[in-house]
Amino acid sequence: MLHARVALNPDSVVAPVSRRTFGSFVEHMGRCVYTGIYEPGHPLADEDGFRTDVLALTRELGVTMVRYPGGNFVSGYRWEDGVGPADRRPRRRDLAWRSIETNEVGVDEFATWAAKADVEIMYAVNLGTRGVQEALDVHEYLNHPEGTHLSELRRANGAEKPYGVKIWCLGNELDGPWQTGHKTPEEYGLLAAATARALRSAEPDLELVACGSSSSSMPTFGAWESTVLEHAYDVVDYVSCHAYYEEHDGDLGSFLASAVDMDHFVNSIVATADAVGARLKSPKKINLSFDEWNVWYLSRFQNAPLPDEWKVAPPVIEDRYSVADAVVVGNLLISLLRHSDRVTAACQAQLVNVIAPIMTEPGGPAWRQTIFHPFARTAALAKGDVLRLDIQSPVYGTARHGDAPVIDAVATHDRATGDVVVLVVNRDQEQPVEFVVDLSAFGTDLAVAEACTLTDDDVRAVNTREEPDRVTLRPLGDVPTGAVTAGGGTVTLTLPRVSWSAVRLTRA
Ligand code: AHR
């Protein structure tokens, strides 16, 4: 058995947990909206056509904020197509996903859904084919109280009160040549700054997100952020990060260490943003909005081009997730939490059907994919302050990320309740690890209130419509190679191979 240890200290704090870390993403893409959150003819649809089974799962997932309406989709989107009488809304081509957008769901419907799901809206404006004026228009429609053309239009459409959307994305992935309206960093930086200034004239305390690179593999990664921020530093609050991970060529070891890459990504963009701040002699810090992250088998998608036929809501990138994928998702959340001093917003992409924790069948059931479980438990348990950890762990060699620790973990401490939570992965493919957590700095009265794990003999096991609970969380002490014991100011966890686990300790 391998061994690892860590000592927790309540005075060694990274930052408070930001509730916006548990964001998700609803794009007009594939079946995320239509037959995902919205399916009027479904037996479980409510009076507005929203699937109540999906709403219930969204709440169970613990999602706090949802980015909308894209994604690549937003770069060709006309928001005004989606407001007013449904029978007069135009059908349009969506060039991003080669589908037909009916506009049956628009921003008013989405806001109604968001209120039911109890999530904050993160709204993305189109800076691909559009610019400052259209961003101001959608802001006037959503947030201006009354007495102007577009605020009165909203009221006439049934929303008397403004929606009060606080956090806005200034476009999406405009560094990408695939993006409708793709721009150079100079073009985008100037447009983002002009749009931010205009939006701030309307509402000074908005929180604005400038597009960072669409992935760390872009040749302009870092340089793009630097140029964009040179133009927009004073008027934006966030720069976005997007990262998707997959197992390449059966290299599970590298895949399990994906969070090493996410850590590196975050550190690189923090350093880039701070360097721009230093050049501008600004005391301000730009935070990171990691507003697209997940496991996505992108290489399969790239090898299977979009269908020739233009259809409404065709199935697109409906990845089925395994145990290993769920362990990686849990680990990516550990990485995001570890960086809570600078990553203060994040969105798992996406919520339903499209690379998603929730799957639906049109007219049929909804179920939880494996990746649902670590997200839901993390969102429920991580509260209070994120603690700074110095984990002593064995390492293993990976082809993509160099030496990676076998154990990765994050801990939170809620001063209000006294609860301590440890979220941890064992990346070893062969054997369990004994992980000793020294809690003596908290006194000796902490007892284990919950210890659960996601693991399986078959790391490729998935959940399906027929077997929706094949992979789920189980008590750590109930799985063959798992155990938890506490006493004398320590808790000792025996963590199964390829597992994600969560432990909550509370005052006895
Ligand atoms: O989430 C799927 C797509 O990935 C988004 O539309 C785009 O922003 C990213 O490339």
Coordinates of C-alpha atoms and ligand atoms in Angstrom, one line a residue:
M1 CA 0.0 0.0 0.0
L2 CA 1.2 3.5 -0.8
H3 CA 1.2 6.2 1.9
A4 CA 0.5 10.0 1.8
R5 CA -0.2 12.6 4.5
V6 CA -1.2 16.2 5.0
A7 CA -1.6 18.5 8.0
L8 CA -4.5 20.9 8.0
N9 CA -4.3 24.3 9.7
P10 CA -7.3 26.6 10.1
D11 CA -5.1 29.7 9.9
S12 CA -3.6 28.8 6.6
V13 CA -6.3 30.0 4.2
V14 CA -6.3 30.5 0.4
A15 CA -9.6 32.3 0.2
P16 CA -13.3 31.8 0.9
V17 CA -15.0 29.2 -1.4
S18 CA -16.8 31.3 -4.1
R19 CA -20.3 29.9 -4.7
R20 CA -19.8 30.8 -8.3
T21 CA -17.3 28.0 -8.6
F22 CA -20.3 25.7 -9.1
G23 CA -21.5 27.2 -12.3
S24 CA -22.7 25.4 -15.3
F25 CA -23.5 26.2 -18.9
V26 CA -26.6 26.1 -21.1
E27 CA -25.9 26.7 -24.8
H28 CA -28.3 26.6 -27.7
M29 CA -26.4 23.6 -29.0
G30 CA -27.5 20.0 -29.7
R31 CA -30.1 18.9 -27.2
C32 CA -29.1 21.1 -24.3
V33 CA -32.0 23.5 -24.5
Y34 CA -34.5 21.6 -26.7
T35 CA -35.4 18.2 -25.1
G36 CA -32.8 19.1 -22.4
I37 CA -34.1 21.8 -20.1
Y38 CA -37.2 22.4 -22.3
E39 CA -39.6 19.9 -23.8
P40 CA -43.2 21.1 -23.8
G41 CA -44.8 17.7 -24.7
H42 CA -43.0 15.7 -22.1
P43 CA -45.1 14.1 -19.4
L44 CA -43.1 15.8 -16.7
A45 CA -43.0 19.3 -18.4
D46 CA -44.4 22.1 -16.3
E47 CA -46.8 24.9 -17.4
D48 CA -43.8 26.7 -19.2
G49 CA -42.6 23.6 -21.0
F50 CA -39.6 23.0 -18.7
R51 CA -38.8 19.4 -17.7
T52 CA -39.3 19.2 -14.0
D53 CA -37.1 16.1 -13.8
V54 CA -34.2 18.1 -15.2
L55 CA -35.0 21.0 -12.9
A56 CA -34.9 18.7 -9.9
L57 CA -31.5 17.2 -11.0
T58 CA -30.1 20.7 -11.6
R59 CA -31.0 21.6 -8.0
E60 CA -29.6 18.3 -6.7
L61 CA -26.4 19.0 -8.7
G62 CA -26.0 22.2 -6.6
V63 CA -25.5 24.5 -9.6
T64 CA -25.2 28.1 -8.6
M65 CA -24.8 30.0 -11.8
V66 CA -25.5 29.2 -15.5
R67 CA -23.7 30.8 -18.5
Y68 CA -26.1 31.4 -21.4
P69 CA -26.8 31.3 -24.4
G70 CA -23.3 30.2 -25.8
G71 CA -20.6 29.2 -26.5
N72 CA -19.9 29.3 -30.2
F73 CA -23.6 29.8 -30.8
V74 CA -23.6 33.3 -29.3
S75 CA -21.2 34.6 -31.9
G76 CA -24.0 34.6 -34.5
Y77 CA -27.0 35.1 -32.2
R78 CA -29.6 37.8 -32.4
W79 CA -31.1 38.0 -28.9
E80 CA -34.1 39.9 -30.1
D81 CA -35.2 36.9 -32.3
G82 CA -36.0 35.1 -29.0
V83 CA -38.4 37.6 -27.4
G84 CA -42.0 38.4 -28.0
P85 CA -44.8 36.2 -29.2
A86 CA -43.4 32.7 -29.8
D87 CA -45.3 32.2 -33.1
R88 CA -43.6 35.3 -34.7
R89 CA -40.1 34.3 -33.8
P90 CA -37.9 33.6 -36.8
R91 CA -36.2 30.3 -37.5
R92 CA -32.5 30.9 -38.2
R93 CA -29.4 29.0 -39.2
D94 CA -27.0 28.4 -36.4
L95 CA -23.6 28.3 -38.2
A96 CA -21.7 27.2 -35.1
W97 CA -23.4 23.8 -34.8
R98 CA -25.0 23.6 -38.3
S99 CA -28.5 23.4 -36.9
I100 CA -31.8 25.3 -37.1
E101 CA -32.6 27.6 -34.2
T102 CA -36.3 28.0 -33.7
N103 CA -36.0 30.7 -31.0
E104 CA -38.8 29.0 -29.1
V105 CA -36.6 29.6 -26.0
G106 CA -35.1 33.0 -25.7
V107 CA -33.8 35.1 -22.8
D108 CA -37.2 35.5 -21.1
E109 CA -37.8 31.8 -21.1
F110 CA -34.3 31.1 -19.9
A111 CA -34.7 33.6 -17.0
T112 CA -37.9 31.9 -16.0
W113 CA -36.1 28.6 -16.0
A114 CA -33.2 30.1 -14.0
A115 CA -35.5 31.4 -11.4
K116 CA -37.1 27.9 -11.0
A117 CA -33.6 26.3 -10.9
D118 CA -32.5 28.9 -8.4
V119 CA -29.4 29.8 -10.3
E120 CA -27.7 33.1 -11.2
I121 CA -27.6 34.0 -14.9
M122 CA -24.2 34.7 -16.5
Y123 CA -25.1 36.3 -19.8
A124 CA -22.8 36.2 -22.9
V125 CA -23.2 38.9 -25.5
N126 CA -22.4 38.4 -29.2
L127 CA -19.2 40.2 -30.1
G128 CA -18.6 38.0 -33.1
T129 CA -21.1 39.4 -35.7
R130 CA -22.2 42.2 -33.4
G131 CA -20.8 45.0 -31.2
V132 CA -21.3 47.7 -28.6
Q133 CA -24.9 48.7 -29.7
E134 CA -26.3 45.2 -29.5
A135 CA -24.7 44.6 -26.1
L136 CA -26.2 47.8 -24.8
D137 CA -29.6 46.7 -26.3
V138 CA -29.7 43.4 -24.6
H139 CA -28.5 45.0 -21.3
E140 CA -31.3 47.6 -21.6
Y141 CA -33.8 44.7 -22.2
L142 CA -32.6 42.6 -19.3
N143 CA -31.6 45.1 -16.7
H144 CA -33.1 48.6 -17.2
P145 CA -36.0 49.0 -14.8
E146 CA -38.6 50.8 -17.0
G147 CA -39.5 53.8 -19.1
T148 CA -37.3 53.0 -22.2
H149 CA -38.1 51.3 -25.4
L150 CA -36.4 48.0 -24.6
S151 CA -37.3 47.9 -20.9
E152 CA -40.9 48.5 -21.8
L153 CA -40.7 45.8 -24.4
R154 CA -39.5 43.4 -21.7
R155 CA -42.4 44.5 -19.5
A156 CA -44.9 44.0 -22.3
N157 CA -43.5 40.5 -22.8
G158 CA -44.4 39.7 -19.2
A159 CA -41.3 40.5 -17.1
E160 CA -42.2 43.6 -15.1
K161 CA -39.1 43.7 -13.0
P162 CA -35.6 43.8 -14.5
Y163 CA -33.6 40.6 -14.3
G164 CA -30.6 42.2 -12.6
V165 CA -28.0 40.1 -14.4
K166 CA -24.7 41.0 -12.8
I167 CA -22.0 39.0 -14.6
W168 CA -21.6 39.4 -18.4
C169 CA -19.2 37.6 -20.8
L170 CA -17.9 39.9 -23.6
G171 CA -18.2 37.4 -26.4
N172 CA -16.9 33.8 -26.7
E173 CA -13.6 32.3 -27.8
L174 CA -12.9 35.1 -30.3
D175 CA -9.3 33.9 -30.7
G176 CA -10.6 30.7 -32.5
P177 CA -10.6 30.7 -36.3
W178 CA -13.8 28.5 -36.0
Q179 CA -15.6 31.4 -34.3
T180 CA -18.1 33.4 -36.4
G181 CA -16.5 36.8 -36.4
H182 CA -13.1 35.6 -35.2
K183 CA -10.8 38.5 -34.3
T184 CA -7.2 39.4 -33.8
P185 CA -6.3 40.2 -30.2
E186 CA -6.0 43.9 -31.0
E187 CA -9.4 43.9 -32.7
Y188 CA -11.0 42.0 -29.8
G189 CA -9.2 43.9 -27.1
L190 CA -10.5 47.3 -28.5
L191 CA -14.0 45.9 -28.9
A192 CA -14.1 44.3 -25.5
A193 CA -12.9 47.6 -23.9
A194 CA -15.4 49.7 -25.8
T195 CA -18.2 47.3 -25.0
A196 CA -17.2 47.2 -21.3
R197 CA -17.1 51.0 -21.1
A198 CA -20.5 51.4 -22.7
L199 CA -22.1 48.7 -20.4
R200 CA -20.5 50.4 -17.4
S201 CA -22.0 53.8 -18.4
A202 CA -25.4 52.0 -18.2
E203 CA -24.6 50.1 -15.0
P204 CA -21.3 50.8 -13.3
D205 CA -21.0 47.8 -11.0
L206 CA -21.5 45.0 -13.6
E207 CA -18.9 42.2 -13.5
L208 CA -17.4 41.8 -16.9
V209 CA -15.5 38.9 -18.4
A210 CA -13.1 39.4 -21.3
C211 CA -12.4 36.3 -23.5
G212 CA -9.1 34.6 -22.8
S213 CA -7.7 31.9 -25.1
S214 CA -10.1 29.2 -26.2
S215 CA -7.6 26.6 -25.0
S216 CA -4.0 26.4 -23.7
S217 CA -3.0 24.7 -26.9
M218 CA -3.7 27.8 -29.0
P219 CA -0.5 29.1 -30.4
T220 CA -1.4 32.6 -29.1
F221 CA -2.1 31.3 -25.5
G222 CA -0.8 33.9 -23.1
A223 CA 0.0 36.5 -25.8
W224 CA -3.8 36.8 -26.5
E225 CA -4.6 37.5 -22.9
S226 CA -1.7 40.0 -22.6
T227 CA -2.8 42.1 -25.6
V228 CA -6.5 41.9 -24.7
L229 CA -5.8 43.0 -21.2
E230 CA -3.5 45.8 -22.3
H231 CA -6.6 47.3 -23.9
A232 CA -9.3 46.3 -21.4
Y233 CA -7.6 45.9 -18.0
D234 CA -9.2 48.9 -16.3
V235 CA -12.8 48.1 -17.4
V236 CA -13.1 44.3 -17.0
D237 CA -13.0 42.2 -13.9
Y238 CA -12.3 38.7 -15.3
V239 CA -10.5 37.0 -18.1
S240 CA -12.0 33.7 -19.2
C241 CA -10.3 30.3 -19.3
H242 CA -11.6 27.2 -21.2
A243 CA -10.1 23.7 -20.9
Y244 CA -11.4 20.3 -21.9
Y245 CA -9.6 17.1 -21.1
E246 CA -9.7 13.6 -22.5
E247 CA -7.8 10.3 -22.4
H248 CA -5.5 10.2 -25.4
D249 CA -4.5 6.8 -26.9
G250 CA -5.3 4.8 -23.8
D251 CA -2.9 6.8 -21.6
L252 CA -5.0 6.7 -18.4
G253 CA -2.1 7.8 -16.2
S254 CA -1.8 11.2 -18.0
F255 CA -5.6 11.6 -18.2
L256 CA -5.9 11.0 -14.4
A257 CA -3.4 13.8 -13.9
S258 CA -5.4 16.4 -16.0
A259 CA -5.6 18.7 -13.0
V260 CA -1.9 19.2 -13.1
D261 CA -2.5 20.9 -16.4
M262 CA -5.4 22.9 -15.0
D263 CA -3.1 24.1 -12.2
H264 CA -0.5 25.1 -14.7
F265 CA -3.1 26.8 -16.9
V266 CA -4.4 28.9 -13.9
N267 CA -0.9 29.8 -12.8
S268 CA 0.0 30.9 -16.3
I269 CA -3.0 33.2 -16.8
V270 CA -2.7 34.7 -13.3
A271 CA 1.0 35.5 -14.0
T272 CA 0.1 36.9 -17.4
A273 CA -2.7 39.1 -16.0
D274 CA -0.5 40.3 -13.1
A275 CA 2.3 41.1 -15.5
V276 CA -0.1 43.4 -17.5
G277 CA -1.2 44.9 -14.2
A278 CA 2.4 45.6 -13.3
R279 CA 3.1 47.2 -16.7
L280 CA 0.1 49.4 -16.3
K281 CA 1.0 50.2 -12.7
S282 CA -2.5 49.1 -11.6
P283 CA -3.3 48.0 -8.1
K284 CA -6.3 46.1 -9.5
K285 CA -6.2 42.3 -9.9
I286 CA -8.0 40.5 -12.7
N287 CA -9.7 37.3 -11.6
L288 CA -10.3 34.2 -13.7
S289 CA -13.6 33.0 -14.9
F290 CA -13.0 29.3 -15.8
D291 CA -16.3 29.4 -17.7
E292 CA -15.9 26.2 -19.8
W293 CA -14.2 23.2 -18.3
N294 CA -15.0 19.4 -18.4
V295 CA -13.9 16.1 -19.8
W296 CA -14.8 16.1 -23.5
Y297 CA -13.7 13.5 -26.0
L298 CA -13.0 16.3 -28.5
S299 CA -10.9 14.2 -30.8
R300 CA -13.9 11.9 -31.5
F301 CA -15.9 15.0 -32.3
Q302 CA -13.3 16.4 -34.6
N303 CA -13.2 13.1 -36.5
A304 CA -17.0 13.1 -36.9
P305 CA -18.0 16.3 -38.6
L306 CA -21.4 17.9 -38.1
P307 CA -24.3 16.4 -40.2
D308 CA -25.0 17.8 -43.6
E309 CA -28.7 18.2 -43.0
W310 CA -29.9 21.3 -41.1
K311 CA -32.0 20.0 -38.2
V312 CA -33.6 21.4 -35.0
A313 CA -31.7 20.2 -31.9
P314 CA -29.8 17.3 -33.4
P315 CA -27.8 15.2 -30.9
V316 CA -24.3 16.7 -30.7
I317 CA -21.4 15.6 -28.5
E318 CA -23.4 13.4 -26.1
D319 CA -20.4 11.9 -24.4
R320 CA -21.0 9.0 -22.0
Y321 CA -18.9 9.3 -18.9
S322 CA -17.0 6.6 -17.1
V323 CA -15.7 6.2 -13.6
A324 CA -12.3 7.5 -14.7
D325 CA -13.9 10.5 -16.2
A326 CA -15.8 11.2 -13.0
V327 CA -12.5 10.9 -11.0
V328 CA -11.0 13.5 -13.3
V329 CA -14.0 15.8 -13.0
G330 CA -13.7 15.6 -9.2
N331 CA -10.0 16.4 -9.5
L332 CA -10.6 19.4 -11.8
L333 CA -13.0 20.8 -9.1
I334 CA -10.2 20.2 -6.5
S335 CA -7.9 22.3 -8.7
L336 CA -10.5 25.1 -9.2
L337 CA -11.1 25.3 -5.4
R338 CA -7.4 25.3 -4.7
H339 CA -7.2 28.5 -6.8
S340 CA -10.2 30.2 -5.1
D341 CA -8.1 33.3 -4.5
R342 CA -8.1 34.0 -8.3
V343 CA -10.7 31.6 -9.8
T344 CA -13.9 33.1 -8.5
A345 CA -16.3 31.9 -11.2
A346 CA -16.4 28.6 -13.1
C347 CA -18.8 26.8 -15.4
Q348 CA -18.8 23.1 -16.1
A349 CA -19.7 22.8 -19.8
Q350 CA -22.5 21.9 -20.3
L351 CA -25.5 21.1 -18.1
V352 CA -27.7 18.7 -20.1
N353 CA -27.0 16.2 -22.9
V354 CA -24.1 18.1 -24.5
I355 CA -21.0 16.8 -22.6
A356 CA -23.2 16.9 -19.5
P357 CA -23.7 15.5 -16.0
I358 CA -27.5 15.2 -16.8
M359 CA -28.8 13.1 -19.7
T360 CA -32.3 12.9 -21.0
E361 CA -34.3 10.9 -23.5
P362 CA -36.9 12.8 -25.5
G363 CA -40.3 11.8 -24.0
G364 CA -38.4 9.5 -21.6
P365 CA -36.4 9.7 -18.4
A366 CA -33.5 11.8 -17.2
W367 CA -30.5 10.3 -15.4
R368 CA -27.2 11.2 -13.7
Q369 CA -24.0 10.5 -15.6
T370 CA -21.0 9.4 -13.5
I371 CA -19.6 13.0 -13.5
F372 CA -22.8 14.2 -11.8
H373 CA -21.7 12.8 -8.4
P374 CA -18.4 14.5 -7.6
F375 CA -19.8 17.8 -8.8
A376 CA -22.9 17.5 -6.6
R377 CA -21.1 16.4 -3.5
T378 CA -18.4 19.1 -3.9
A379 CA -21.0 21.8 -4.4
A380 CA -22.9 20.6 -1.3
L381 CA -19.9 20.1 1.0
A382 CA -17.2 22.8 0.1
K383 CA -18.1 25.7 2.4
G384 CA -16.2 28.4 4.3
D385 CA -12.5 28.8 3.6
V386 CA -10.3 26.9 1.3
L387 CA -7.2 25.8 3.3
R388 CA -3.6 25.8 1.9
L389 CA -2.3 22.3 1.8
D390 CA 1.2 20.8 1.5
I391 CA 0.5 17.2 0.7
Q392 CA 3.3 14.6 1.0
S393 CA 2.5 12.1 -1.7
P394 CA 4.3 9.5 -3.8
V395 CA 4.5 10.6 -7.5
Y396 CA 4.2 8.7 -10.8
G397 CA 5.5 9.5 -14.2
T398 CA 3.1 10.7 -16.9
A399 CA 3.8 11.2 -20.6
R400 CA 1.9 14.5 -20.8
H401 CA 2.4 16.1 -17.4
G402 CA 5.7 14.9 -16.1
D403 CA 5.8 13.5 -12.5
A404 CA 2.3 13.8 -10.9
P405 CA 1.4 13.2 -7.3
V406 CA -0.6 10.1 -6.7
I407 CA -2.8 11.9 -4.2
D408 CA -4.4 15.3 -4.9
A409 CA -6.7 17.0 -2.4
V410 CA -8.3 20.2 -1.2
A411 CA -9.8 21.0 2.2
T412 CA -12.3 23.5 3.3
H413 CA -13.1 24.8 6.8
D414 CA -16.4 26.4 7.7
R415 CA -15.8 28.6 10.7
A416 CA -19.6 28.9 11.3
T417 CA -20.2 25.2 11.8
G418 CA -16.7 24.1 12.5
D419 CA -16.9 21.5 9.7
V420 CA -13.8 20.4 7.8
V421 CA -14.2 18.8 4.4
V422 CA -11.5 16.9 2.5
L423 CA -11.9 16.2 -1.2
V424 CA -9.3 13.8 -2.5
V425 CA -8.4 11.6 -5.5
N426 CA -6.2 8.5 -5.7
R427 CA -4.7 8.5 -9.2
D428 CA -2.9 5.2 -8.8
Q429 CA -4.2 2.6 -11.2
E430 CA -3.1 -0.5 -9.2
Q431 CA -3.3 0.0 -5.5
P432 CA -5.1 1.8 -2.6
V433 CA -3.3 4.7 -0.8
E434 CA -3.4 5.2 3.0
F435 CA -3.9 9.0 3.4
V436 CA -3.3 10.4 6.9
V437 CA -4.9 13.8 7.6
D438 CA -3.5 15.5 10.6
L439 CA -6.3 17.6 12.2
S440 CA -4.6 18.3 15.5
A441 CA -4.6 22.1 14.8
F442 CA -8.4 21.9 15.1
G443 CA -8.4 20.1 18.5
T444 CA -9.3 16.5 19.1
D445 CA -13.1 16.6 18.9
L446 CA -13.6 16.3 15.1
A447 CA -15.5 13.1 14.1
V448 CA -16.3 11.7 10.7
A449 CA -19.8 12.7 9.7
E450 CA -19.7 11.5 6.1
A451 CA -17.1 9.6 4.0
C452 CA -18.1 8.6 0.5
T453 CA -16.3 7.5 -2.6
L454 CA -16.7 7.0 -6.3
T455 CA -14.8 4.0 -7.6
D456 CA -15.5 0.7 -9.4
D457 CA -13.6 -2.5 -10.3
D458 CA -14.3 -1.4 -13.9
V459 CA -12.9 2.1 -14.4
R460 CA -14.7 2.2 -17.7
A461 CA -18.2 1.6 -16.2
V462 CA -20.9 4.2 -17.2
N463 CA -24.4 5.0 -16.3
T464 CA -27.1 4.4 -18.9
R465 CA -30.8 4.9 -19.3
E466 CA -31.2 1.2 -18.5
E467 CA -28.8 1.2 -15.6
P468 CA -28.8 4.8 -14.4
D469 CA -27.2 4.0 -11.0
R470 CA -24.5 1.6 -12.1
V471 CA -22.0 4.1 -10.9
T472 CA -22.8 6.1 -7.8
L473 CA -21.3 7.3 -4.5
R474 CA -20.9 4.7 -1.8
P475 CA -19.7 4.9 1.8
L476 CA -15.9 4.8 1.8
G477 CA -15.9 2.1 4.5
D478 CA -18.2 -0.2 2.4
V479 CA -16.1 -0.6 -0.7
P480 CA -13.6 -3.5 -0.7
T481 CA -10.4 -1.5 -0.5
G482 CA -11.8 1.6 1.3
A483 CA -11.7 2.5 5.0
V484 CA -11.9 5.5 7.3
T485 CA -10.8 5.7 10.9
A486 CA -10.5 8.7 13.1
G487 CA -9.0 9.4 16.5
G488 CA -6.4 11.4 18.4
G489 CA -6.5 14.3 16.0
T490 CA -6.1 12.4 12.8
V491 CA -8.3 10.8 10.3
T492 CA -6.9 7.9 8.2
L493 CA -8.4 7.3 4.8
T494 CA -7.8 4.2 2.7
L495 CA -8.5 5.3 -0.8
P496 CA -9.3 2.7 -3.5
R497 CA -7.3 2.9 -6.7
V498 CA -8.7 5.4 -9.3
S499 CA -11.2 7.0 -6.9
W500 CA -12.6 10.3 -5.9
S501 CA -13.7 10.7 -2.2
A502 CA -15.2 13.2 0.1
V503 CA -15.0 13.3 3.9
R504 CA -16.8 15.7 6.2
L505 CA -15.7 16.0 9.8
T506 CA -17.7 17.7 12.4
R507 CA -17.4 18.5 16.1
A508 CA -18.3 15.4 18.1
Ligands
AHR1 O1 -19.0 23.7 -24.9 C1 -18.9 23.4 -26.3 C2 -18.2 24.4 -27.1 O2 -16.8 24.4 -26.7 C3 -18.6 25.9 -26.9 O3 -19.6 26.2 -27.7 C4 -17.4 26.6 -27.3 O4 -17.3 27.9 -26.6 C5 -16.2 25.7 -26.9 O5 -15.3 25.6 -27.9

